[in-house]
Amino acid sequence: MSVTILAPSPTLTVTVEDHPQGSEIHVHAGGQGVWQARMLRRLQVPVTVCCLLTGEVGRTMQHLLEDEDVTVHALTRDGRGSAYVHDRRGGERIVVDEEDGDPIGRHDLDDLYAAMLRSSEDASVVVLSGPAGEHTIPADFYRRLTIDLRAAGKTVVADLAGERLEAVVAGAVDVLKVSHEELKADGLVAETTDEEIVTAMQRLRAEGAGAVIVTRAGDPLLLADADGILEVTPPPFEENETRGAGDSLTAGVIAALTRDEPLRDAITLGAAAGALNVTRHGLGTGDADVIESLREKVAVRELPSGDADDREPEGRVSPDGLAALAEPEEDER
């Protein structure tokens, strides 16, 4: 079964790294939807990315995406595309420049909407990812698209925050993934305590979301569905790069859903994919066999109502143990 991802405005990523002979420059397609697509391909799931590619940046990204064996259903336009240049030669990420790109106009939005409906005709799961920048695409686009895709019989998964989160919940999205930081930034929780997060998840379900996944950085993630609350604890690794881990988690969940696994089983593949991604330089990367082996180490337990704080401490995986599982990615994606 295949997956279609809405990636409204992918980002061209340029990263400068240290090299024994001098600086090494890496150029890749990036952004939320792209990182999700990359992990899905690692998990052997056919993926179509539906996007709007802008200017020189967009023309470059189309080739980069196709080189990763991703089917690209792209609309093109002139203008400024989304891109960034980051310098990591000193070990930390220094932003040289970042550009969200031009907002998407009304006519291009209409064409993108139609392209999503067309490119998802054969997909079993459709993923709605966010754009680069807050003003690139209006939130109501996501509400309408969620309604129409579900009416067409698609399973709709969204990884969004802010007004776009509210929009897909209003459209009755099947699975919503959000981080605890985003819940707080959106005013859905005052503090990121277990009790407040669980209450917010239940509220989002009452307002229309079928299931809600909340990631919590180094803490166990939570899943709320019709059967209650699950606490999911992946093996905790030393972090090399946290960016892209949530997108890898989302992709892992989606990959399992395409195999007709129940969501409560699918969450373990997602947790394993997200856990491995933090050990690597490449965003949305990881070996499928390693992810499957890590899946066996994911701990899942049902949380009784009001008992979200009743957790036992978890052990850590040693650096030597991790080295046996995965090697670092050669380049930044």
mmCIF file of N, CA and C in Angstrom, residues 10 18 31 44 53 58 100 106 128 139 143 162 193 208 259 266 271 283 285 297 308:
data_model
loop_
_atom_site.group_PDB
_atom_site.id
_atom_site.type_symbol
_atom_site.label_atom_id
_atom_site.label_comp_id
_atom_site.label_asym_id
_atom_site.label_seq_id
_atom_site.Cartn_x
_atom_site.Cartn_y
_atom_site.Cartn_z
ATOM 1 N N PRO A 10 8.545 22.306 0.453
ATOM 2 C CA PRO A 10 9.778 21.666 0.923
ATOM 3 C C PRO A 10 10.932 22.669 1.009
ATOM 4 N N ASP A 18 32.533 19.748 9.135
ATOM 5 C CA ASP A 18 33.978 19.585 9.147
ATOM 6 C C ASP A 18 34.402 18.389 8.312
ATOM 7 N N GLY A 31 12.642 19.454 5.162
ATOM 8 C CA GLY A 31 11.334 19.898 5.613
ATOM 9 C C GLY A 31 10.528 18.723 6.113
ATOM 10 N N GLN A 44 10.518 0.844 3.240
ATOM 11 C CA GLN A 44 10.039 0.161 2.031
ATOM 12 C C GLN A 44 8.575 0.453 1.691
ATOM 13 N N LEU A 53 6.743 23.660 -5.816
ATOM 14 C CA LEU A 53 8.173 23.939 -5.897
ATOM 15 C C LEU A 53 8.380 25.299 -6.545
ATOM 16 N N GLY A 58 13.203 25.204 -6.005
ATOM 17 C CA GLY A 58 12.268 24.141 -6.327
ATOM 18 C C GLY A 58 12.775 23.214 -7.415
ATOM 19 N N ASP A 100 11.762 31.286 4.445
ATOM 20 C CA ASP A 100 10.520 30.509 4.358
ATOM 21 C C ASP A 100 9.972 30.443 2.942
ATOM 22 N N ARG A 106 -3.799 32.389 -4.098
ATOM 23 C CA ARG A 106 -5.109 31.718 -4.165
ATOM 24 C C ARG A 106 -5.194 30.712 -5.303
ATOM 25 N N LEU A 128 -0.740 14.828 6.212
ATOM 26 C CA LEU A 128 -0.784 16.280 6.065
ATOM 27 C C LEU A 128 0.332 16.868 6.920
ATOM 28 N N ALA A 139 -4.887 27.947 7.246
ATOM 29 C CA ALA A 139 -5.260 26.762 8.023
ATOM 30 C C ALA A 139 -6.491 26.066 7.463
ATOM 31 N N ARG A 143 -8.432 21.904 6.941
ATOM 32 C CA ARG A 143 -9.744 21.419 7.390
ATOM 33 C C ARG A 143 -10.519 20.821 6.224
ATOM 34 N N GLY A 162 -0.779 24.623 16.130
ATOM 35 C CA GLY A 162 -1.399 25.929 15.931
ATOM 36 C C GLY A 162 -2.759 25.854 15.254
ATOM 37 N N THR A 193 2.654 18.922 32.357
ATOM 38 C CA THR A 193 2.542 17.796 33.270
ATOM 39 C C THR A 193 1.764 16.685 32.587
ATOM 40 N N GLY A 208 -12.903 16.010 17.809
ATOM 41 C CA GLY A 208 -12.939 15.456 16.460
ATOM 42 C C GLY A 208 -11.815 14.514 16.088
ATOM 43 N N ARG A 259 0.417 -1.590 6.612
ATOM 44 C CA ARG A 259 0.424 -3.058 6.713
ATOM 45 C C ARG A 259 -0.810 -3.577 7.445
ATOM 46 N N ALA A 266 1.109 -0.155 15.767
ATOM 47 C CA ALA A 266 1.871 0.720 14.885
ATOM 48 C C ALA A 266 2.732 1.707 15.660
ATOM 49 N N ALA A 271 7.856 4.561 17.443
ATOM 50 C CA ALA A 271 8.762 4.882 18.550
ATOM 51 C C ALA A 271 10.179 4.411 18.257
ATOM 52 N N LEU A 283 18.527 13.420 8.747
ATOM 53 C CA LEU A 283 17.171 13.578 9.262
ATOM 54 C C LEU A 283 16.214 12.683 8.483
ATOM 55 N N THR A 285 16.325 9.371 8.674
ATOM 56 C CA THR A 285 17.093 8.232 8.187
ATOM 57 C C THR A 285 17.136 7.121 9.225
ATOM 58 N N LYS A 297 12.291 -3.602 21.746
ATOM 59 C CA LYS A 297 12.714 -3.000 23.014
ATOM 60 C C LYS A 297 11.805 -1.855 23.458
ATOM 61 N N ALA A 308 -1.235 8.822 35.316
ATOM 62 C CA ALA A 308 -0.190 9.098 34.340
ATOM 63 C C ALA A 308 1.174 9.287 34.976
#
